[in-house]
Structure formats: structure tokens, C-alpha cells
Amino acid sequence: MLPAVTVDTYNEELRDDDGFVGDRASRRAFRAILADWRERLKEHDEDPLGDTPMEDVSKAKLDKMMASDDPKSAALIHTVVEEFTAELATVVRRFKRLASWKDTERIVLGGGLIASRIGELAMGRASLLLTGAGVAVELAAIQNHPDEAGLIGSVQLAPSWILAGHDAILAADIGGTNVRVGIVELNADKRGSVAEADVWKRQHWRHFDDKPEREEAIDRIADMLVKLIERAEGEKVKLAPFMGIGCPGLIDERGTILKGGQNLPGNWEGDGLNLALALGKRLPRIGGHDVFIQIHNDAVVQGLSEVPNMKDVGHWGVMTIGTGLGKARFTNRTD
């Protein structure tokens, strides 16, 4: 049980004849729309991106093209955003029809795409389409940086007693492409509120490029964490013996990934791996205690970073636009 919210549902799978509905609003879907339009334009030698490979087309480049004085470049990006916006609005509308999402008042959107200008435009346009269709839900961007929201949310996984008397916690955000680990400062006020929690130090590893085996990946993550622990000790930051981890998939109460971890390096699913135990064995004790590790779905943890900003609604959700579409629905606790 989390202290601030109830997680009503997460990793919910919604299918239609074309597959998983959520995949229509993923980063992969956005880039597929762009690739399709480039192919059409190349047939007439009109692709504004020329011979640039898709893997070299960054969000910053697309933002620049959209704001350029070249009408063809701007029109291409606007067209792609419009198509993606329609898919995003459709996905939100389909989830709002589910009993578990029906009374959702606000959905916060996360991921690197939303932090760009093209993502902001897609979110704003989707809001208009939903309003015009009579769908009562507000869309807003996750306020923390995309690289840090999945770390900051880990603070909400920690029981209050374990945070007392400490300055910070360890956190990890393990995704299908990247791993981020960090130290999150609690910045707790006199009442113990951690609404101002922030990332003090973090490290990043793009494991997708290295294609490691599972044990090699866990070793690398542990090494990154050990370096952060040593840094905290050197700078007199009092770490709590706690770490929160967000990772893809359906997670049971023991921290086992039941399904949905197919994009992680190696086989992370099923009883063959307990990530908390595997990492815990590789970490030093903190303050004389073994590190207590709590694992939850990565979309849930990113959503939890928004807990301080959700006081004005009762039921809210998160959708993270990444390799796939992560999603979770929350109800604020009143007790």
C-alpha cells in the first residue's frame, strides 16, 4: 500500500484488430508516421530531410523544422503531428471507456517526446479533439524532466518510517532502451512532506547499444549505484537504506516481473529472477542496514512523481510515451 495514492490499475492491455491500442500512441508510432510520409515524398524528390537516416532524426531537429521559414519542412512536421495527435486522442478515448478509467479527471503525459515542442503541440491538439468529442478529461505534461521523473517518483514508494532522519534515497529507472540511476534528495519539510524531492546526482546507460546479457546488465546497474553511494558518503549526504525501482511490465508483490519485460536485456520475466534480491546482493550496506528495495511498474513510478501536483483531483492517470505506451490510473488517498 502506498501512502499517498491507490494504484487502481496499470499495464492494462487493450486490444483491437490491429493489436495493442496503446502502441498507436508510442514513440515508435510517431516515427513510423514520419517514415511513411518521408517515403511518399521521396517518390517525388520532395523529402525535406533528404538522405538523413531515421535514427539520426532527433526531436530537436523536428522542432527546428516545424519552426523554420521553409513551408514544406514545417508542413511535413505539422502533418505528422496531426496524424499522431489523432491516434493519441483515440487511445485516451478508448481507455476512458474502460470501467477502471471512466472517472479519470486528468491524465499526465510523460516521456521525452512530450518534453519537446512537437510533443507539446500533440498534447494540446489532442486536448482540443477530446473536448470537441465531449470527452471530459484534462491532459497535462509531467512537470519533472523526463530523465528524472522515473527517479523522483520512487520517493512515493518508500514507507515514511524509513525516510525519517535521512537526506536522500537511491532510485533506478530501467527501460527498454536506457537505464537511469540516481540519488533523490527528499528536501522534506517539518511535516515530513517530500513534495520538493529532486534528483541530486544521476547516471545514465543506454543498454540498447551494448546488448548485454541479463547478469551483465545487473552488474552494470549495481556498479553505477555503488559509485553513487560512494559519492554520497564522500559528500556527507545521509542515504536511507532504501531504493525504489521502476521497470516495464506487470510486477508482483515480491518484485518479480510476471510479463512485459521483453525489451529488457536478457530474460527478466518469471521466477528465474528476483531483481530486488539480485541487486541487493551486489550493494553495500547503508548505515549498517541492507538496502530495502521496492519495485513497481515504470509508468506507475513516473506517475508518482506528480503526486504533489494532483491534490485538486480525486482520480487521475499517467501515460508515458516511450518504446511503448505505459499507463496507470490512481486514486488519491484521503485517510
Short mmCIF file of C-alpha atoms in Angstrom, two decimals:
data_model
loop_
_atom_site.label_atom_id
_atom_site.label_comp_id
_atom_site.label_asym_id
_atom_site.label_seq_id
_atom_site.Cartn_x
_atom_site.Cartn_y
_atom_site.Cartn_z
CA MET A 1 0.00 0.00 0.00
CA LEU A 2 1.36 3.42 -0.98
CA PRO A 3 0.95 6.31 1.48
CA ALA A 4 -0.45 8.92 -0.93
CA VAL A 5 -2.44 7.05 -3.60
CA THR A 6 -4.08 3.79 -4.53
CA VAL A 7 -2.89 2.32 -7.83
CA ASP A 8 -6.22 1.32 -9.38
CA THR A 9 -4.77 -0.30 -12.49
CA TYR A 10 -1.59 -0.31 -14.55
CA ASN A 11 -0.13 -2.05 -17.58
CA GLU A 12 -3.72 -2.65 -18.70
CA GLU A 13 -3.83 -4.25 -22.14
CA LEU A 14 -6.46 -3.04 -24.58
CA ARG A 15 -6.57 -4.72 -28.00
CA ASP A 16 -8.31 -4.23 -31.30
CA ASP A 17 -7.92 -5.92 -34.69
CA ASP A 18 -4.58 -4.15 -35.24
CA GLY A 19 -3.01 -5.18 -31.92
CA PHE A 20 -2.46 -3.26 -28.69
CA VAL A 21 -4.32 0.05 -28.75
CA GLY A 22 -1.65 1.80 -26.68
CA ASP A 23 1.01 1.12 -29.33
CA ARG A 24 -0.75 3.64 -31.56
CA ALA A 25 0.46 6.46 -29.29
CA SER A 26 4.06 5.34 -28.74
CA ARG A 27 7.30 6.97 -29.82
CA ARG A 28 7.66 4.14 -32.33
CA ALA A 29 4.25 5.03 -33.79
CA PHE A 30 5.23 8.69 -34.18
CA ARG A 31 8.39 7.76 -36.03
CA ALA A 32 6.50 5.26 -38.20
CA ILE A 33 4.17 8.05 -39.32
CA LEU A 34 7.17 10.26 -40.11
CA ALA A 35 8.89 7.44 -42.03
CA ASP A 36 5.74 6.79 -44.03
CA TRP A 37 5.44 10.42 -45.09
CA ARG A 38 9.13 10.56 -46.00
CA GLU A 39 8.71 7.54 -48.26
CA ARG A 40 5.77 9.17 -50.02
CA LEU A 41 7.70 12.40 -50.54
CA LYS A 42 10.86 10.64 -51.71
CA GLU A 43 8.95 9.27 -54.67
CA HIS A 44 8.77 12.89 -55.88
CA ASP A 45 12.21 14.02 -54.55
CA GLU A 46 10.46 16.24 -52.02
CA ASP A 47 11.64 14.89 -48.64
CA PRO A 48 12.88 17.93 -46.61
CA LEU A 49 15.08 15.58 -44.56
CA GLY A 50 16.92 14.41 -47.67
CA ASP A 51 19.10 11.36 -47.08
CA THR A 52 19.17 11.68 -43.28
CA PRO A 53 18.61 8.19 -41.76
CA MET A 54 15.62 7.93 -39.43
CA GLU A 55 17.87 7.08 -36.47
CA ASP A 56 19.60 10.46 -36.91
CA VAL A 57 16.37 12.49 -36.89
CA SER A 58 16.20 13.96 -33.38
CA LYS A 59 13.30 15.69 -31.64
CA ALA A 60 15.36 18.89 -31.63
CA LYS A 61 15.72 18.69 -35.41
CA LEU A 62 11.99 18.18 -35.85
CA ASP A 63 11.24 21.11 -33.53
CA LYS A 64 13.56 23.27 -35.62
CA MET A 65 11.95 22.18 -38.88
CA MET A 66 8.47 22.93 -37.56
CA ALA A 67 9.53 26.47 -36.65
CA SER A 68 11.51 27.08 -39.86
CA ASP A 69 10.67 29.51 -42.66
CA ASP A 70 10.63 26.63 -45.14
CA PRO A 71 6.91 25.89 -45.62
CA LYS A 72 7.50 22.32 -46.85
CA SER A 73 9.61 21.39 -43.83
CA ALA A 74 7.14 22.94 -41.42
CA ALA A 75 4.19 21.35 -43.21
CA LEU A 76 5.74 17.88 -43.04
CA ILE A 77 6.19 18.05 -39.27
CA HIS A 78 2.76 19.57 -38.70
CA THR A 79 1.20 16.80 -40.81
CA VAL A 80 2.99 14.08 -38.83
CA VAL A 81 1.99 15.72 -35.53
CA GLU A 82 -1.63 15.93 -36.71
CA GLU A 83 -1.75 12.22 -37.55
CA PHE A 84 -0.10 11.25 -34.27
CA THR A 85 -2.43 13.57 -32.36
CA ALA A 86 -5.46 11.78 -33.78
CA GLU A 87 -4.02 8.45 -32.61
CA LEU A 88 -3.24 9.84 -29.14
CA ALA A 89 -6.76 11.21 -28.74
CA THR A 90 -8.19 7.87 -29.88
CA VAL A 91 -6.11 5.96 -27.33
CA VAL A 92 -7.21 8.27 -24.50
CA ARG A 93 -10.84 7.98 -25.60
CA ARG A 94 -10.64 4.17 -25.71
CA PHE A 95 -9.13 3.95 -22.22
CA LYS A 96 -11.71 6.38 -20.84
CA ARG A 97 -14.38 3.87 -21.87
CA LEU A 98 -12.96 1.25 -19.52
CA ALA A 99 -14.63 0.97 -16.12
CA SER A 100 -11.22 1.35 -14.44
CA TRP A 101 -10.54 4.66 -16.25
CA LYS A 102 -14.05 6.04 -16.68
CA ASP A 103 -13.99 8.74 -13.98
CA THR A 104 -10.39 9.85 -14.63
CA GLU A 105 -10.27 13.64 -14.34
CA ARG A 106 -6.71 14.28 -15.51
CA ILE A 107 -4.06 12.33 -17.40
CA VAL A 108 -0.43 13.42 -17.18
CA LEU A 109 1.71 12.59 -20.19
CA GLY A 110 5.39 11.73 -19.88
CA GLY A 111 8.36 10.72 -21.99
CA GLY A 112 10.91 12.64 -23.99
CA LEU A 113 8.52 13.34 -26.86
CA ILE A 114 6.16 15.31 -24.62
CA ALA A 115 9.08 17.44 -23.42
CA SER A 116 9.66 18.67 -26.99
CA ARG A 117 7.72 21.33 -28.88
CA ILE A 118 6.21 18.73 -31.21
CA GLY A 119 5.05 16.78 -28.16
CA GLU A 120 3.55 19.87 -26.55
CA LEU A 121 1.66 20.59 -29.75
CA ALA A 122 0.40 16.99 -29.97
CA MET A 123 -0.81 17.12 -26.37
CA GLY A 124 -2.57 20.45 -26.86
CA ARG A 125 -4.20 19.35 -30.10
CA ALA A 126 -5.32 16.05 -28.54
CA SER A 127 -6.94 18.03 -25.71
CA LEU A 128 -8.93 20.02 -28.26
CA LEU A 129 -10.04 16.88 -30.10
CA LEU A 130 -11.16 15.23 -26.87
CA THR A 131 -13.06 18.32 -25.74
CA GLY A 132 -14.71 18.57 -29.14
CA ALA A 133 -15.77 14.93 -28.87
CA GLY A 134 -17.26 15.53 -25.43
CA VAL A 135 -14.62 13.50 -23.57
CA ALA A 136 -14.21 15.07 -20.13
CA VAL A 137 -10.54 14.71 -19.27
CA GLU A 138 -7.66 17.15 -18.87
CA LEU A 139 -4.26 16.41 -20.42
CA ALA A 140 -1.13 17.84 -18.79
CA ALA A 141 2.61 17.19 -19.09
CA ILE A 142 4.60 15.61 -16.27
CA GLN A 143 6.37 18.59 -14.73
CA ASN A 144 9.70 16.94 -13.90
CA HIS A 145 12.35 16.38 -16.55
CA PRO A 146 11.74 13.11 -18.49
CA ASP A 147 15.10 11.74 -17.32
CA GLU A 148 14.25 12.43 -13.67
CA ALA A 149 10.51 11.77 -13.21
CA GLY A 150 11.08 8.00 -13.05
CA LEU A 151 13.61 8.55 -10.26
CA ILE A 152 11.71 11.15 -8.24
CA GLY A 153 8.57 9.01 -8.18
CA SER A 154 10.45 6.37 -6.15
CA VAL A 155 10.14 8.60 -3.08
CA GLN A 156 6.42 7.74 -3.01
CA LEU A 157 7.26 4.01 -2.81
CA ALA A 158 9.13 4.40 0.47
CA PRO A 159 7.39 3.95 3.83
CA SER A 160 7.61 7.16 5.86
CA TRP A 161 9.44 5.48 8.73
CA ILE A 162 12.37 4.53 6.53
CA LEU A 163 12.84 8.13 5.38
CA ALA A 164 12.96 9.65 8.87
CA GLY A 165 16.33 11.18 9.66
CA HIS A 166 17.72 10.76 6.15
CA ASP A 167 18.53 13.17 3.33
CA ALA A 168 18.04 11.03 0.24
CA ILE A 169 17.25 7.65 -1.33
CA LEU A 170 18.58 5.57 -4.20
CA ALA A 171 16.41 5.20 -7.30
CA ALA A 172 16.58 3.41 -10.64
CA ASP A 173 14.52 3.73 -13.82
CA ILE A 174 15.08 0.67 -16.02
CA GLY A 175 13.59 0.95 -19.50
CA GLY A 176 13.67 -0.90 -22.77
CA THR A 177 16.42 1.35 -24.14
CA ASN A 178 18.02 3.17 -21.20
CA VAL A 179 18.84 2.74 -17.54
CA ARG A 180 18.98 5.74 -15.24
CA VAL A 181 20.07 5.54 -11.63
CA GLY A 182 20.23 8.41 -9.19
CA ILE A 183 20.17 9.80 -5.71
CA VAL A 184 16.95 11.65 -4.92
CA GLU A 185 17.13 14.28 -2.20
CA LEU A 186 14.00 14.29 -0.07
CA ASN A 187 14.02 18.01 0.84
CA ALA A 188 11.42 17.09 3.45
CA ASP A 189 9.64 19.88 5.31
CA LYS A 190 8.80 19.91 9.03
CA ARG A 191 5.70 17.79 8.40
CA GLY A 192 7.71 15.17 6.53
CA SER A 193 6.31 16.10 3.11
CA VAL A 194 8.60 15.21 0.22
CA ALA A 195 6.80 17.36 -2.36
CA GLU A 196 10.08 19.13 -3.17
CA ALA A 197 12.11 15.95 -3.77
CA ASP A 198 14.69 16.41 -6.51
CA VAL A 199 17.49 14.45 -8.18
CA TRP A 200 20.88 15.25 -6.67
CA LYS A 201 23.12 13.07 -8.86
CA ARG A 202 22.30 10.60 -11.63
CA GLN A 203 23.97 8.30 -14.15
CA HIS A 204 22.71 7.09 -17.50
CA TRP A 205 23.43 3.98 -19.56
CA ARG A 206 21.93 3.28 -22.98
CA HIS A 207 21.97 -0.52 -22.72
CA PHE A 208 20.23 -0.88 -26.11
CA ASP A 209 23.55 -0.05 -27.80
CA ASP A 210 25.56 -2.62 -25.82
CA LYS A 211 23.10 -5.56 -25.97
CA PRO A 212 24.29 -7.08 -22.65
CA GLU A 213 23.15 -10.38 -21.16
CA ARG A 214 20.94 -10.17 -18.07
CA GLU A 215 23.64 -10.76 -15.43
CA GLU A 216 25.99 -8.34 -17.17
CA ALA A 217 23.25 -5.69 -17.14
CA ILE A 218 22.53 -6.20 -13.43
CA ASP A 219 26.25 -5.98 -12.66
CA ARG A 220 26.48 -2.71 -14.59
CA ILE A 221 23.46 -1.24 -12.78
CA ALA A 222 24.94 -2.28 -9.41
CA ASP A 223 28.28 -0.67 -10.30
CA MET A 224 26.52 2.60 -11.15
CA LEU A 225 24.69 2.51 -7.81
CA VAL A 226 27.85 1.74 -5.83
CA LYS A 227 29.53 4.79 -7.34
CA LEU A 228 26.59 6.96 -6.30
CA ILE A 229 26.64 5.52 -2.78
CA GLU A 230 30.35 6.32 -2.52
CA ARG A 231 29.71 9.83 -3.81
CA ALA A 232 27.01 10.39 -1.19
CA GLU A 233 29.28 9.15 1.59
CA GLY A 234 32.07 11.43 0.40
CA GLU A 235 29.80 14.48 0.41
CA LYS A 236 28.07 13.62 3.72
CA VAL A 237 24.65 13.01 2.16
CA LYS A 238 22.80 10.73 4.57
CA LEU A 239 21.25 7.99 2.46
CA ALA A 240 18.29 5.97 3.68
CA PRO A 241 18.77 2.18 3.30
CA PHE A 242 16.09 2.19 0.60
CA MET A 243 15.90 2.07 -3.18
CA GLY A 244 12.91 2.40 -5.48
CA ILE A 245 12.98 0.85 -8.95
CA GLY A 246 10.68 1.40 -11.90
CA CYS A 247 10.74 -1.14 -14.74
CA PRO A 248 8.39 -2.25 -17.51
CA GLY A 249 5.76 -4.91 -17.09
CA LEU A 250 3.43 -6.44 -14.56
CA ILE A 251 5.20 -6.68 -11.19
CA ASP A 252 4.06 -8.90 -8.31
CA GLU A 253 4.42 -8.13 -4.60
CA ARG A 254 7.82 -9.87 -4.48
CA GLY A 255 9.21 -7.71 -7.26
CA THR A 256 9.08 -10.45 -9.91
CA ILE A 257 8.32 -9.31 -13.46
CA LEU A 258 5.40 -11.52 -14.50
CA LYS A 259 5.16 -10.24 -18.08
CA GLY A 260 6.00 -7.20 -20.19
CA GLY A 261 9.78 -7.21 -19.69
CA GLN A 262 10.60 -8.39 -23.20
CA ASN A 263 12.54 -5.22 -24.09
CA LEU A 264 14.92 -5.58 -21.13
CA PRO A 265 18.37 -7.10 -21.78
CA GLY A 266 18.05 -10.86 -21.36
CA ASN A 267 15.14 -12.77 -19.83
CA TRP A 268 13.87 -10.78 -16.83
CA GLU A 269 10.45 -12.42 -16.58
CA GLY A 270 9.21 -15.13 -14.22
CA ASP A 271 10.62 -16.84 -11.16
CA GLY A 272 14.09 -17.13 -12.66
CA LEU A 273 14.88 -13.60 -11.45
CA ASN A 274 14.06 -11.63 -8.34
CA LEU A 275 15.56 -8.26 -9.22
CA ALA A 276 15.42 -6.92 -5.66
CA LEU A 277 17.41 -9.89 -4.33
CA ALA A 278 19.83 -9.86 -7.26
CA LEU A 279 20.64 -6.18 -6.86
CA GLY A 280 20.58 -6.27 -3.07
CA LYS A 281 23.38 -8.88 -3.05
CA ARG A 282 25.53 -6.58 -5.13
CA LEU A 283 25.09 -3.43 -2.99
CA PRO A 284 26.91 -2.47 0.21
CA ARG A 285 25.00 -1.98 3.44
CA ILE A 286 23.96 1.60 4.18
CA GLY A 287 24.12 2.79 7.78
CA GLY A 288 24.57 -0.79 8.92
CA HIS A 289 21.42 -1.98 7.13
CA ASP A 290 20.78 -3.98 3.98
CA VAL A 291 19.17 -1.86 1.27
CA PHE A 292 15.40 -2.40 1.19
CA ILE A 293 14.33 -2.41 -2.48
CA GLN A 294 10.80 -1.71 -3.68
CA ILE A 295 9.95 -2.35 -7.36
CA HIS A 296 6.96 -1.14 -9.34
CA ASN A 297 5.97 -0.61 -12.95
CA ASP A 298 7.87 2.26 -14.60
CA ALA A 299 4.75 4.15 -15.70
CA VAL A 300 3.43 3.95 -12.13
CA VAL A 301 6.68 5.37 -10.76
CA GLN A 302 6.76 8.19 -13.31
CA GLY A 303 3.16 8.99 -12.42
CA LEU A 304 4.03 9.04 -8.71
CA SER A 305 6.38 11.96 -9.37
CA GLU A 306 3.21 14.00 -9.95
CA VAL A 307 1.56 13.20 -6.60
CA PRO A 308 2.26 16.70 -5.18
CA ASN A 309 0.55 18.27 -8.22
CA MET A 310 -2.63 16.17 -8.08
CA LYS A 311 -4.20 17.46 -4.86
CA ASP A 312 -7.06 19.12 -6.75
CA VAL A 313 -8.38 15.92 -8.36
CA GLY A 314 -9.52 12.60 -6.94
CA HIS A 315 -8.86 10.22 -9.86
CA TRP A 316 -6.02 10.69 -12.30
CA GLY A 317 -3.80 8.73 -14.64
CA VAL A 318 -0.47 8.73 -16.41
CA MET A 319 0.52 7.75 -19.94
CA THR A 320 4.20 7.64 -20.81
CA ILE A 321 5.10 7.82 -24.48
CA GLY A 322 8.22 5.70 -24.91
CA THR A 323 9.18 2.49 -26.70
CA GLY A 324 5.57 1.51 -25.97
CA LEU A 325 2.83 3.35 -24.11
CA GLY A 326 2.99 2.98 -20.34
CA LYS A 327 -0.17 3.74 -18.39
CA ALA A 328 -1.51 3.72 -14.85
CA ARG A 329 -4.57 5.05 -13.00
CA PHE A 330 -4.55 6.43 -9.45
CA THR A 331 -6.99 7.48 -6.74
CA ASN A 332 -5.75 9.90 -4.10
CA ARG A 333 -5.93 8.54 -0.58
CA THR A 334 -7.96 10.60 1.88
CA ASP A 335 -7.24 8.67 5.09
#
